[in-house]
mmCIF file of C-alpha atoms in Angstrom:
data_model
loop_
_atom_site.group_PDB
_atom_site.id
_atom_site.type_symbol
_atom_site.label_atom_id
_atom_site.label_comp_id
_atom_site.label_asym_id
_atom_site.label_seq_id
_atom_site.Cartn_x
_atom_site.Cartn_y
_atom_site.Cartn_z
ATOM 1 C CA UNK A 1 118.672 57.875 82.582
ATOM 2 C CA UNK A 2 117.653 61.525 82.312
ATOM 3 C CA UNK A 3 119.163 63.619 79.604
ATOM 4 C CA UNK A 4 121.648 66.168 81.087
ATOM 5 C CA UNK A 5 119.927 69.090 79.367
ATOM 6 C CA UNK A 6 116.555 68.100 80.852
ATOM 7 C CA UNK A 7 117.958 67.932 84.370
ATOM 8 C CA UNK A 8 119.633 71.327 83.811
ATOM 9 C CA UNK A 9 116.294 72.762 82.670
ATOM 10 C CA UNK A 10 114.594 71.322 85.757
ATOM 11 C CA UNK A 11 117.236 72.864 87.996
ATOM 12 C CA UNK A 12 116.957 76.270 86.333
ATOM 13 C CA UNK A 13 113.150 76.040 86.456
ATOM 14 C CA UNK A 14 113.272 75.210 90.168
ATOM 15 C CA UNK A 15 115.675 78.090 90.765
ATOM 16 C CA UNK A 16 113.357 80.481 88.908
ATOM 17 C CA UNK A 17 110.375 79.155 90.847
ATOM 18 C CA UNK A 18 112.182 79.650 94.159
ATOM 19 C CA UNK A 19 113.136 83.199 93.155
ATOM 20 C CA UNK A 20 109.535 83.939 92.177
ATOM 21 C CA UNK A 21 108.284 82.644 95.538
ATOM 22 C CA UNK A 22 110.842 84.826 97.333
ATOM 23 C CA UNK A 23 109.824 87.860 95.254
ATOM 24 C CA UNK A 24 106.154 87.148 95.997
ATOM 25 C CA UNK A 25 106.851 87.094 99.752
ATOM 26 C CA UNK A 26 108.634 90.438 99.499
ATOM 27 C CA UNK A 27 105.779 91.877 97.442
ATOM 28 C CA UNK A 28 103.182 90.584 99.920
ATOM 29 C CA UNK A 29 105.147 92.131 102.779
ATOM 30 C CA UNK A 30 105.315 95.477 100.952
ATOM 31 C CA UNK A 31 101.561 95.426 100.288
ATOM 32 C CA UNK A 32 100.865 94.604 103.931
ATOM 33 C CA UNK A 33 103.174 97.402 105.104
ATOM 34 C CA UNK A 34 101.416 99.833 102.749
ATOM 35 C CA UNK A 35 97.974 98.836 104.089
ATOM 36 C CA UNK A 36 99.170 99.346 107.657
ATOM 37 C CA UNK A 37 100.511 102.816 106.830
ATOM 38 C CA UNK A 38 97.264 103.763 105.070
ATOM 39 C CA UNK A 39 95.138 102.664 108.033
ATOM 40 C CA UNK A 40 97.378 104.550 110.460
ATOM 41 C CA UNK A 41 97.127 107.698 108.339
ATOM 42 C CA UNK A 42 93.343 107.371 108.066
ATOM 43 C CA UNK A 43 93.048 107.065 111.849
ATOM 44 C CA UNK A 44 95.306 110.085 112.349
ATOM 45 C CA UNK A 45 93.103 112.178 110.071
ATOM 46 C CA UNK A 46 89.931 110.841 111.700
ATOM 47 C CA UNK A 47 91.154 111.956 115.134
ATOM 48 C CA UNK A 48 91.789 115.432 113.746
ATOM 49 C CA UNK A 49 88.334 115.487 112.173
ATOM 50 C CA UNK A 50 86.763 114.308 115.433
ATOM 51 C CA UNK A 51 88.227 117.374 117.162
ATOM 52 C CA UNK A 52 86.231 119.667 114.859
ATOM 53 C CA UNK A 53 83.559 121.394 117.022
ATOM 54 C CA UNK A 54 81.239 121.893 114.044
ATOM 55 C CA UNK A 55 80.574 118.136 113.684
ATOM 56 C CA UNK A 56 77.083 116.975 114.563
ATOM 57 C CA UNK A 57 76.485 114.301 117.181
ATOM 58 C CA UNK A 58 75.398 111.860 114.482
ATOM 59 C CA UNK A 59 78.548 112.550 112.412
ATOM 60 C CA UNK A 60 80.740 112.004 115.470
ATOM 61 C CA UNK A 61 79.031 108.701 116.203
ATOM 62 C CA UNK A 62 79.433 107.546 112.597
ATOM 63 C CA UNK A 63 83.084 108.575 112.551
ATOM 64 C CA UNK A 64 83.771 106.754 115.832
ATOM 65 C CA UNK A 65 82.122 103.606 114.417
ATOM 66 C CA UNK A 66 84.326 103.836 111.327
ATOM 67 C CA UNK A 67 87.357 104.381 113.566
ATOM 68 C CA UNK A 68 86.505 101.231 115.547
ATOM 69 C CA UNK A 69 86.320 99.222 112.320
ATOM 70 C CA UNK A 70 89.572 100.735 111.065
ATOM 71 C CA UNK A 71 91.275 99.978 114.389
ATOM 72 C CA UNK A 72 90.122 96.346 114.184
ATOM 73 C CA UNK A 73 91.463 96.096 110.621
ATOM 74 C CA UNK A 74 94.748 97.672 111.694
ATOM 75 C CA UNK A 75 95.118 95.201 114.571
ATOM 76 C CA UNK A 76 94.454 92.307 112.192
ATOM 77 C CA UNK A 77 97.101 93.533 109.738
ATOM 78 C CA UNK A 78 99.612 94.184 112.523
ATOM 79 C CA UNK A 79 99.035 90.674 113.889
ATOM 80 C CA UNK A 80 99.510 89.239 110.397
ATOM 81 C CA UNK A 81 102.743 91.211 110.004
ATOM 82 C CA UNK A 82 104.071 90.006 113.357
ATOM 83 C CA UNK A 83 103.200 86.367 112.544
ATOM 84 C CA UNK A 84 105.235 86.420 109.330
ATOM 85 C CA UNK A 85 108.825 85.291 109.467
ATOM 86 C CA UNK A 86 111.230 88.025 108.423
ATOM 87 C CA UNK A 87 112.043 88.011 104.734
ATOM 88 C CA UNK A 88 115.723 87.185 104.248
ATOM 89 C CA UNK A 89 117.669 89.596 102.060
ATOM 90 C CA UNK A 90 117.818 88.684 98.376
ATOM 91 C CA UNK A 91 121.594 88.653 98.330
ATOM 92 C CA UNK A 92 123.623 87.292 101.196
ATOM 93 C CA UNK A 93 125.219 90.029 103.209
ATOM 94 C CA UNK A 94 128.970 90.340 103.006
ATOM 95 C CA UNK A 95 130.630 88.974 106.058
ATOM 96 C CA UNK A 96 134.102 90.014 106.911
ATOM 97 C CA UNK A 97 136.229 87.250 108.261
ATOM 98 C CA UNK A 98 139.645 87.280 109.781
ATOM 99 C CA UNK A 99 142.087 86.906 106.895
ATOM 100 C CA UNK A 100 144.482 84.015 106.917
ATOM 101 C CA UNK A 101 147.944 85.498 107.215
ATOM 102 C CA UNK A 102 151.176 83.698 106.496
ATOM 103 C CA UNK A 103 154.592 84.893 107.463
ATOM 104 C CA UNK A 104 157.118 84.683 104.699
ATOM 105 C CA UNK A 105 160.765 84.639 105.652
ATOM 106 C CA UNK A 106 163.613 85.605 103.364
ATOM 107 C CA UNK A 107 166.560 83.332 103.627
#
C-alpha cells in the first residue's frame, strides 16, 4: 500500500506538470503570434520600400524574392496557428446562474 504522503506528492507533481504544460502552450501561442506580427510588419515595410522610385531593377527583384519567402513563412505560421486548438483560459470563467430562491412565510 502506498504511503499517503507519497500519493499526495505524486498528485501535486502531476498538477504542477499539467500547469507547466498549459503554460508552455500559452507561451508557444504567444511566440507564434509574435512571429506572425513581425512577418506582417516586415511585409508592410517591404511594400513601402518597393514603391521607392530610386530602387534599381536588381534591388526590386531581390526584395520581391525576399517578400515571396516571407509570404510563404507567414502562410506556414498562419496555418500552424489555425491548426492549434484554442488555449482554454487559466482560470474558469465565472458563470452566473439563476439563484435558487425560497419563499419564507411568516406565520
